[in-house]
PDB file of C-alpha atoms in Angstrom:
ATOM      1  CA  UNK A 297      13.936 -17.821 -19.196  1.00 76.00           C
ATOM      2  CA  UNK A 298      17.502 -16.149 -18.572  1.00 88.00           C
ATOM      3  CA  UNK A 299      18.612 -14.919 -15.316  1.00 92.00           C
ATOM      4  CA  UNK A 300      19.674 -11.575 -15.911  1.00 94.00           C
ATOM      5  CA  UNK A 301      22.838 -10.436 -14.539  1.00 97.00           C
ATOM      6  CA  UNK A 302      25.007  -7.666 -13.600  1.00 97.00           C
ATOM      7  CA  UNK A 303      28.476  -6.944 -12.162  1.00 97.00           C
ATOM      8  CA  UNK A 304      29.663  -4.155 -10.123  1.00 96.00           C
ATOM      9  CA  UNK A 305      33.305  -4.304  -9.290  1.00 96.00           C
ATOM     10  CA  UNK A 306      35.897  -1.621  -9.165  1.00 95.00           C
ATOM     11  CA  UNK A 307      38.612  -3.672 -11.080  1.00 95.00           C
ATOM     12  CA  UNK A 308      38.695  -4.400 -15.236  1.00 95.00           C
ATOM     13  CA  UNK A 309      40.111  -7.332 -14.918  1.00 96.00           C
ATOM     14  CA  UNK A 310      37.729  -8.823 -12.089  1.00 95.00           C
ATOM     15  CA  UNK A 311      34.652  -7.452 -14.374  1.00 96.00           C
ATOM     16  CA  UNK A 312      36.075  -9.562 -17.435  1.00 96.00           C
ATOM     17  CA  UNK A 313      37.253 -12.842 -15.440  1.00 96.00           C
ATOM     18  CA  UNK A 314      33.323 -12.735 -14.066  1.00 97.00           C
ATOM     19  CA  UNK A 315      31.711 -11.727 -17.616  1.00 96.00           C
ATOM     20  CA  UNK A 316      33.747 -14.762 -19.110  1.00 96.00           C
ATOM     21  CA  UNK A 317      32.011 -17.184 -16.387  1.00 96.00           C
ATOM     22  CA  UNK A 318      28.667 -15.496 -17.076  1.00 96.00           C
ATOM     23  CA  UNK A 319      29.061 -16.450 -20.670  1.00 94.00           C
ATOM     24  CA  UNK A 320      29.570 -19.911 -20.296  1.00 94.00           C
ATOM     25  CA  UNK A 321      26.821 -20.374 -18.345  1.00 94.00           C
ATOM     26  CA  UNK A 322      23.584 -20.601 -20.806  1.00 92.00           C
ATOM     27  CA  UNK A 323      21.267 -19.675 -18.470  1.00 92.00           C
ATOM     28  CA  UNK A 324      22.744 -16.238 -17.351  1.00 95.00           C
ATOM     29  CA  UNK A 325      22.330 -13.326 -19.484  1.00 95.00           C
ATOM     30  CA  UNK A 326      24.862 -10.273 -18.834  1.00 96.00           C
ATOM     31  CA  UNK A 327      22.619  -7.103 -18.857  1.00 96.00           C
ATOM     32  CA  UNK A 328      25.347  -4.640 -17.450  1.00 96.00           C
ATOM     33  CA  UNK A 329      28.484  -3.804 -15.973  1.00 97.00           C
ATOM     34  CA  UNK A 330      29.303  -1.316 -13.631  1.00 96.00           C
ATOM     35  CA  UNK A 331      32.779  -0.110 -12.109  1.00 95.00           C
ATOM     36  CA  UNK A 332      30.852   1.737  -9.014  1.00 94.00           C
ATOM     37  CA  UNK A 333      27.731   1.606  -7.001  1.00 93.00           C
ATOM     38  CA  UNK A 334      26.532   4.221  -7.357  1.00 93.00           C
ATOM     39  CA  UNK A 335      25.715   4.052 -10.838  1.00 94.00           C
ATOM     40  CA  UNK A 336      24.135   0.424 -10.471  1.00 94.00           C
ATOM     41  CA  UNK A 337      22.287   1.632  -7.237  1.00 92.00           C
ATOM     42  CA  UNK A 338      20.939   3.988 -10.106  1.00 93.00           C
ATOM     43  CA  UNK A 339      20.232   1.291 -12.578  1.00 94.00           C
ATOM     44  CA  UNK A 340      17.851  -0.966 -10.222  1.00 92.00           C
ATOM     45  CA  UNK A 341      15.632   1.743  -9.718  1.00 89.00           C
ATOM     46  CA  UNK A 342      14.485   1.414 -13.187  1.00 90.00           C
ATOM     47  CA  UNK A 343      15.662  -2.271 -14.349  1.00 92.00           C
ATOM     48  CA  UNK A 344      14.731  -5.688 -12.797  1.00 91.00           C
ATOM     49  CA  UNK A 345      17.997  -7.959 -12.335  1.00 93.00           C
ATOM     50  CA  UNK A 346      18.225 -11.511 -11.294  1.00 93.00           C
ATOM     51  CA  UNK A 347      21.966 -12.157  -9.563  1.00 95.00           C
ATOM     52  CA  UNK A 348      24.334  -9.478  -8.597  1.00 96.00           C
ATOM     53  CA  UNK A 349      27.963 -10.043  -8.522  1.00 97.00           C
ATOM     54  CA  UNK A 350      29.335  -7.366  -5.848  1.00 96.00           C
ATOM     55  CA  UNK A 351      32.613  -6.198  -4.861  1.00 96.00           C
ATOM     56  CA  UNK A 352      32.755  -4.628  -1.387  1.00 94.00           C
ATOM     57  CA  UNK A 353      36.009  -2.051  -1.717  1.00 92.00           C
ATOM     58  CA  UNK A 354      35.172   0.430  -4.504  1.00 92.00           C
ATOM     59  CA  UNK A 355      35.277   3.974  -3.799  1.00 86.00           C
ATOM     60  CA  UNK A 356      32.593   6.454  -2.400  1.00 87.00           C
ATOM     61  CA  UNK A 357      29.776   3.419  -2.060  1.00 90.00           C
ATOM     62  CA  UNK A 358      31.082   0.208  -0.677  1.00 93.00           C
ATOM     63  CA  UNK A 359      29.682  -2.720  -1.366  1.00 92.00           C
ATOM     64  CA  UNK A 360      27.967  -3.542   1.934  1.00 93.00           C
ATOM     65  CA  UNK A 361      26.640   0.022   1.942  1.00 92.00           C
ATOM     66  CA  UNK A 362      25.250  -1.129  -1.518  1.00 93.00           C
ATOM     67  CA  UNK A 363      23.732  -4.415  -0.235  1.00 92.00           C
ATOM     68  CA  UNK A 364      22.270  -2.545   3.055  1.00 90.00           C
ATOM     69  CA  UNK A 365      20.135  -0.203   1.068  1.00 89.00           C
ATOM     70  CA  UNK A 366      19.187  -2.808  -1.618  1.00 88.00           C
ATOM     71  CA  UNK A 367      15.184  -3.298  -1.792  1.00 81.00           C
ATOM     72  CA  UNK A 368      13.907  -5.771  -4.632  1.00 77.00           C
ATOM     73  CA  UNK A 369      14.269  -9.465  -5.376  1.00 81.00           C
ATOM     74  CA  UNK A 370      17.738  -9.166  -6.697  1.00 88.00           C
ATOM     75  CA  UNK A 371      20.094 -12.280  -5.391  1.00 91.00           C
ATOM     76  CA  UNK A 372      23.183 -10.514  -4.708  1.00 93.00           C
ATOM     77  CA  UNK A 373      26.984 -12.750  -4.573  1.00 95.00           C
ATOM     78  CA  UNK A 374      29.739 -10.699  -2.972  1.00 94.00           C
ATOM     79  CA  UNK A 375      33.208 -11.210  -5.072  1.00 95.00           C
ATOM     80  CA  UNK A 376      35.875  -9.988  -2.966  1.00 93.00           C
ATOM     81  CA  UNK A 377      39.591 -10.468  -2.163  1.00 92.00           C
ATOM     82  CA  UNK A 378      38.879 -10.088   2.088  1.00 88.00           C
ATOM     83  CA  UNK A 379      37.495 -12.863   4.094  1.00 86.00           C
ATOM     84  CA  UNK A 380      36.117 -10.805   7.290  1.00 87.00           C
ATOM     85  CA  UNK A 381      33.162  -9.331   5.735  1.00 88.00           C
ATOM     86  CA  UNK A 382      31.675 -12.772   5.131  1.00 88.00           C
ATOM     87  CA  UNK A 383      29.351 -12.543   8.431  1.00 83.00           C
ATOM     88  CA  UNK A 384      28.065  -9.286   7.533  1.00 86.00           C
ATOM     89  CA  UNK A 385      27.347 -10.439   4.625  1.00 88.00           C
ATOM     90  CA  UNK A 386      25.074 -13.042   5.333  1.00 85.00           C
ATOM     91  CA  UNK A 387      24.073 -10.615   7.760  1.00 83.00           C
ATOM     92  CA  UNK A 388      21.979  -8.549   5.301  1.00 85.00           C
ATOM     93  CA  UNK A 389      21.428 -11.790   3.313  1.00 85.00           C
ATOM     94  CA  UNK A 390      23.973 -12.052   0.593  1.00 89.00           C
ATOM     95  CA  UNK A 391      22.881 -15.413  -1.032  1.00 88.00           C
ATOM     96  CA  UNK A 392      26.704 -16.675  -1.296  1.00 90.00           C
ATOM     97  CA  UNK A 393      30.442 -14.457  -0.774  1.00 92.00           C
ATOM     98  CA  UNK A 394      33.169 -15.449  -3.427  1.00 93.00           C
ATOM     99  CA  UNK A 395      36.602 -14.967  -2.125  1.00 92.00           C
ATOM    100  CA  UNK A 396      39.029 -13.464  -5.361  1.00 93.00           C
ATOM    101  CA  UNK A 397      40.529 -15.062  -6.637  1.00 93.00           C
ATOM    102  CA  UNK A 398      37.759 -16.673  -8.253  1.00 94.00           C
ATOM    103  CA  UNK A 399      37.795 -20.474  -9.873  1.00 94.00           C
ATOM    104  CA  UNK A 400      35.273 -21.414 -12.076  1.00 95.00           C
ATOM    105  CA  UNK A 401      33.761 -24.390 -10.233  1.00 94.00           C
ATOM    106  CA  UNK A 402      33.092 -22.234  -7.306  1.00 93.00           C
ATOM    107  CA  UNK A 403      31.394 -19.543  -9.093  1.00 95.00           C
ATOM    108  CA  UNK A 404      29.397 -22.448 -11.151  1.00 94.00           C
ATOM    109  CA  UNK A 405      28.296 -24.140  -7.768  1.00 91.00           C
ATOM    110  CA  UNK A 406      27.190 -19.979  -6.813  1.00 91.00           C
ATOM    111  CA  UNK A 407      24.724 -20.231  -9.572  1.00 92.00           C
ATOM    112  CA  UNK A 408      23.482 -23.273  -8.855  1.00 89.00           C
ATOM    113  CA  UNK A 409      22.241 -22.391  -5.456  1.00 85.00           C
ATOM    114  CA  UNK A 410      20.587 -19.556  -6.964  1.00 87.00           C
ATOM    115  CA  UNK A 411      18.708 -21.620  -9.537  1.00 85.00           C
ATOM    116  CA  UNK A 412      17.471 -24.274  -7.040  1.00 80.00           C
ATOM    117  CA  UNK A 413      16.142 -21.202  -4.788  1.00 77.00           C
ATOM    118  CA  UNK A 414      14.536 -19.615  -7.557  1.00 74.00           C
ATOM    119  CA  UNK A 415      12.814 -22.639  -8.639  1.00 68.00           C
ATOM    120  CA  UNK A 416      11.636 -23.483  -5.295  1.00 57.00           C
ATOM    121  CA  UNK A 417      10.085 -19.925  -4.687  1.00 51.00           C
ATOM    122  CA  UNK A 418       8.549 -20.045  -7.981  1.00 45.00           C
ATOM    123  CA  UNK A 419       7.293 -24.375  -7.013  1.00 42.00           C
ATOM    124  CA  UNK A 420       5.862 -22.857  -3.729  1.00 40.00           C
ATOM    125  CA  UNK A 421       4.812 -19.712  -1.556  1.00 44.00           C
ATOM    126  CA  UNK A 422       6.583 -16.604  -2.145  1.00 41.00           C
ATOM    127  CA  UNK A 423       9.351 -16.693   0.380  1.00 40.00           C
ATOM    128  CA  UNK A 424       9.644 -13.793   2.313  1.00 44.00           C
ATOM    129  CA  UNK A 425      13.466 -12.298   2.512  1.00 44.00           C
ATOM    130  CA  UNK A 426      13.132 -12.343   6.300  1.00 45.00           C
ATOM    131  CA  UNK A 427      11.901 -15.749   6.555  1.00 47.00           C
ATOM    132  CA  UNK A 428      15.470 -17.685   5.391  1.00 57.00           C
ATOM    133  CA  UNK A 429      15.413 -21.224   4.921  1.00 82.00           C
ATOM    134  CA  UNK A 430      19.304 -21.574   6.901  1.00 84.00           C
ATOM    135  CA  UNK A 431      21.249 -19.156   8.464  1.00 84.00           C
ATOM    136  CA  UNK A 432      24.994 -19.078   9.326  1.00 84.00           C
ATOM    137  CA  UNK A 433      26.629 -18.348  12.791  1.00 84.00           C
ATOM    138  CA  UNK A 434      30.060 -17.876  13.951  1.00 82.00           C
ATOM    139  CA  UNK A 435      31.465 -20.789  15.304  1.00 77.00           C
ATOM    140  CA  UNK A 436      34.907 -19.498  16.070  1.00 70.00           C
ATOM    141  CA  UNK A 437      37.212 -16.567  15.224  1.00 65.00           C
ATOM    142  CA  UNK A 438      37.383 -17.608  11.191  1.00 68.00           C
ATOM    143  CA  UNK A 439      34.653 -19.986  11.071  1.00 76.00           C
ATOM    144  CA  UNK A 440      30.972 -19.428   9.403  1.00 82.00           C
ATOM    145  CA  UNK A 441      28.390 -22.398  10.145  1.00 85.00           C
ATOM    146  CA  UNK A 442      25.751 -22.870   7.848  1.00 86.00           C
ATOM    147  CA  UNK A 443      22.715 -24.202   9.882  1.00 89.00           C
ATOM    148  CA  UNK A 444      18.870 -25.118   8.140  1.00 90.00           C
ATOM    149  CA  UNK A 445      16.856 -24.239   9.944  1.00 91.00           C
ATOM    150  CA  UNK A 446      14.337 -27.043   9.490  1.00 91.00           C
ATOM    151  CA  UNK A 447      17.464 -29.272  11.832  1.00 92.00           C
ATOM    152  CA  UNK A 448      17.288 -26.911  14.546  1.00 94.00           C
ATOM    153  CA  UNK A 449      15.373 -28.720  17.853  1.00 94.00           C
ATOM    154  CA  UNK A 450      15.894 -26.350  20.919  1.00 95.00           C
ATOM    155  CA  UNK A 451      18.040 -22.786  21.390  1.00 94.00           C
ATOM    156  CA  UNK A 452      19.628 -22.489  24.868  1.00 93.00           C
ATOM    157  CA  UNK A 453      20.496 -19.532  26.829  1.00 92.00           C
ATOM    158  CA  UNK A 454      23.909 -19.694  28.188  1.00 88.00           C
ATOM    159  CA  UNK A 455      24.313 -15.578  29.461  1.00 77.00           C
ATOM    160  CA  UNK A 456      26.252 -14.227  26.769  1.00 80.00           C
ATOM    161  CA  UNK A 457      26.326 -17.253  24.802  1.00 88.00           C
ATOM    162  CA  UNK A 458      23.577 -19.793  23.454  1.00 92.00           C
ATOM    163  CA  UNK A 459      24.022 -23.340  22.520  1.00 92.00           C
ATOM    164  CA  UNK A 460      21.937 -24.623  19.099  1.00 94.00           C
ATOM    165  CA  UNK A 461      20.956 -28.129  19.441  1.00 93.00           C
ATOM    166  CA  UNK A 462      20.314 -29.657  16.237  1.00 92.00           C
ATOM    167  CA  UNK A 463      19.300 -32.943  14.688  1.00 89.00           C
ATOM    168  CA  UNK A 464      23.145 -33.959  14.342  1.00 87.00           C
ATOM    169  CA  UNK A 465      24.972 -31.353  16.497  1.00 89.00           C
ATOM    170  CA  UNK A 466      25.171 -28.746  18.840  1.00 90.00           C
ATOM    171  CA  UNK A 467      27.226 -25.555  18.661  1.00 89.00           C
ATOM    172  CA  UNK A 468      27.711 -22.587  20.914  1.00 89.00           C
ATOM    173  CA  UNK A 469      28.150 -19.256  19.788  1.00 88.00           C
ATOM    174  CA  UNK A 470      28.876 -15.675  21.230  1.00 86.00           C
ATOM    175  CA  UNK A 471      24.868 -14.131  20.902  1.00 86.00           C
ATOM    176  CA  UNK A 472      22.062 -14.203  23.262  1.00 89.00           C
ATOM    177  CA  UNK A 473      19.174 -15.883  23.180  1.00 90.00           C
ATOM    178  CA  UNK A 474      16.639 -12.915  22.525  1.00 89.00           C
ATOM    179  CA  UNK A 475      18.747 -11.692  19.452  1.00 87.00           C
ATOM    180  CA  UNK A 476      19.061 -14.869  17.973  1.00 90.00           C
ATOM    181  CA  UNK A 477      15.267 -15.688  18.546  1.00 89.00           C
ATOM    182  CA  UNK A 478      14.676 -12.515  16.479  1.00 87.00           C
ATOM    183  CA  UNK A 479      16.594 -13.635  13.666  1.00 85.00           C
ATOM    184  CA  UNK A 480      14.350 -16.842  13.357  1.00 87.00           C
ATOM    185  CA  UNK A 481      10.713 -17.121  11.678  1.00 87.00           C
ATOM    186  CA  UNK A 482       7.884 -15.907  14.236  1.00 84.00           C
ATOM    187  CA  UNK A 483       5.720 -19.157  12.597  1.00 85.00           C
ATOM    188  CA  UNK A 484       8.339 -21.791  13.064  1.00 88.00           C
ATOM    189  CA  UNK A 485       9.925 -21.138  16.591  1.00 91.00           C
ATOM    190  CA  UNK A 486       8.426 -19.875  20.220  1.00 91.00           C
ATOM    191  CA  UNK A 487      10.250 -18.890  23.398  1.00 91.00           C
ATOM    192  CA  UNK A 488       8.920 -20.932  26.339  1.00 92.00           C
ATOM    193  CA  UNK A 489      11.331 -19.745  28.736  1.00 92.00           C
ATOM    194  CA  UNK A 490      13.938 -17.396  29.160  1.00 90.00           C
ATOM    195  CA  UNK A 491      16.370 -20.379  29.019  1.00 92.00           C
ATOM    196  CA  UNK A 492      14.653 -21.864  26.048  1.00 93.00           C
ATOM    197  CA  UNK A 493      13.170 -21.416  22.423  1.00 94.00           C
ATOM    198  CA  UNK A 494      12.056 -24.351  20.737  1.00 94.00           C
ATOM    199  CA  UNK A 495      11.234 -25.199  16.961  1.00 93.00           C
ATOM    200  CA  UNK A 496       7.594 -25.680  17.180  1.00 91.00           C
ATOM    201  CA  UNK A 497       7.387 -28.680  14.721  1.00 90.00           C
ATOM    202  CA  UNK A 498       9.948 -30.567  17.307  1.00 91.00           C
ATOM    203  CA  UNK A 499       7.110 -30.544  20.173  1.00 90.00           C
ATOM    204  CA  UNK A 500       6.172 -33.889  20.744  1.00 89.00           C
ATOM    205  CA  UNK A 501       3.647 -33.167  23.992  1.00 87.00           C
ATOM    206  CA  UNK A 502       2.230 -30.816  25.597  1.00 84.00           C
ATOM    207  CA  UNK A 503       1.618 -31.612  29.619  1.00 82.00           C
ATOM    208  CA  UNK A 504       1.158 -28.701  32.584  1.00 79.00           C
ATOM    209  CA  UNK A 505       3.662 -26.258  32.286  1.00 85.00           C
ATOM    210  CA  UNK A 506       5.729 -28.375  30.281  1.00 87.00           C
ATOM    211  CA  UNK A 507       7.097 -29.242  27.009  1.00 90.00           C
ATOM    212  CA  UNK A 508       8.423 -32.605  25.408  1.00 91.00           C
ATOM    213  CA  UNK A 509      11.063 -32.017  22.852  1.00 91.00           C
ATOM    214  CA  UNK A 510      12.892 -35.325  21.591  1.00 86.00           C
ATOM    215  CA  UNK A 511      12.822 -36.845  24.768  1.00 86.00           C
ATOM    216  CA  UNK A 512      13.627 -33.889  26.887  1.00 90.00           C
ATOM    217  CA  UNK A 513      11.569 -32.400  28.991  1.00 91.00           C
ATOM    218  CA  UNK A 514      11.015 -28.005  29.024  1.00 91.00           C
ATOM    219  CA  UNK A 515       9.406 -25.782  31.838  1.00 90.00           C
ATOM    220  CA  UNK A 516       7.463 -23.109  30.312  1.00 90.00           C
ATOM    221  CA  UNK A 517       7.677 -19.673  32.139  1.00 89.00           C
ATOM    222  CA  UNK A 518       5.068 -18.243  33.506  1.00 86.00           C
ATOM    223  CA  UNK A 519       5.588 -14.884  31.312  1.00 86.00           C
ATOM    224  CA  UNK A 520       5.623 -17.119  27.984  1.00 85.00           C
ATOM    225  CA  UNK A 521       2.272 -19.308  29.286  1.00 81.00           C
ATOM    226  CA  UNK A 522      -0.351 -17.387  27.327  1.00 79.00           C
ATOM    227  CA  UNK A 523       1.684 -17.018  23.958  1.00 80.00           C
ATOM    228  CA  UNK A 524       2.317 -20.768  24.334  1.00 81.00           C
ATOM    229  CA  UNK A 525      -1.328 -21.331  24.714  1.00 75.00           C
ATOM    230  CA  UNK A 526      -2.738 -19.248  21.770  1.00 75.00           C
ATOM    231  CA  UNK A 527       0.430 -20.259  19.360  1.00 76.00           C
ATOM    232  CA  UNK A 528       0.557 -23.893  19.769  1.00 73.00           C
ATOM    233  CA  UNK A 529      -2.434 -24.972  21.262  1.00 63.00           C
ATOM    234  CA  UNK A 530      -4.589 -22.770  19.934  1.00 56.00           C
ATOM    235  CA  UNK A 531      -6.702 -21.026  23.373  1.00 40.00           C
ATOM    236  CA  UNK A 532      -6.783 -24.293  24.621  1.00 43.00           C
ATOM    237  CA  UNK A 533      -6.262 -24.790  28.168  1.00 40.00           C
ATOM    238  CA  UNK A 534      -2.524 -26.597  29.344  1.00 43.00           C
TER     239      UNK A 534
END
């Protein structure tokens, strides 16, 4: 089956360099095209689409506005000539941000993504749209990390920054540790302290108040005791 697609960009030519890509691609079908979002905002409500291709400067609607208000399992791929709106992007889960102008091999490796997810959700459990399987953080001024979250070991508070210990790497980035706990899935990660959140399938033991991650050893708080208890251990006594 097709993955039906549509395009909503402000500029002719962008709409016809994208339609030409779609049509090379057998497994895309173009539905529609729109030059505003408004009137594609107005087409979900009554049509089921695949992949979005979204410009963010058109008039009257922008295309973040668009993306914020989106409901649906529409996969949505900003196109866009400005670089800073990547973050906020990802932010309200954009599954991949094309920067105009556009080459061919980049948009081709877009829809791949897209295919591999959609076969996995179909191979598996639904997957909820606030349960990601990676997210991406701001490393620096320009740069977005892309981080699985399956690698992640232990989240450390730093004040106003945290550090993100992974299987290969570490990285430090301007948040604090109680937003970015929020951000990750309830069922894969617990806060054991207000230094620390761990990824529960990293645990290796369980001892007192304690808890061995990869060799290091974590104090649980006192406040965090009983969640530790009923989430990990199940009621049992530490």
């Amino acid at each position: 089956m097709k993955l039906k697609v549509i395009i909503v960009d402000d500029e002719p030519l962008a709409i016809n360099v994208l339609k030409n890509y779609v049509e090379q691609i057998k497994e895309l079908e173009l539905v529609q095209t729109f030059s505003n979002a408004i009137e594609a905002s107005s087409f979900l409500k009554e049509n089921e689409i695949d992949i979005i291709f979204l410009d963010i400067n058109m008039p009257m609607f922008n295309g973040l506005d668009f993306l914020s208000e989106l409901s649906g399992n529409s996969m949505v791929v900003m196109t866009t000539a400005h670089e800073e709106y990547a973050l906020k992007s990802f932010e309200l889960e954009a599954i991949d941000y094309l920067v105009k102008p556009i080459g061919f091999p980049r948009f081709l490796k877009a829809v791949n993504r897209i295919s591999k997810l959609r076969k996995t959700s179909f191979s598996t459990e639904p997957v909820e749209k606030n349960d990601p399987q990676s997210i991406f953080v701001k490393v620096d001024k320009k740069k977005l990390q892309k981080i699985f979250l399956d690698d992640i070991i232990v989240v450390e508070s730093l004040k106003d920054y945290i550090r993100i210990k992974t299987t290969a790497n570490k990285f430090i980035i301007h948040k604090t540790l109680s937003s970015f706990t929020e951000e990750l899935p309830a069922d894969k990660f617990i806060r054991i302290h207000r230094s620390f959140t761990i990824a529960i399938d990293k645990i290796d033991a369980i001892e007192g108040n304690s808890i061995e991650v990869k060799g290091t050893r974590y104090t649980i708080g006192r406040s965090y005791l009983n969640e530790v208890k009923s989430k990990i251990l199940n009621d049992n006594s530490i």
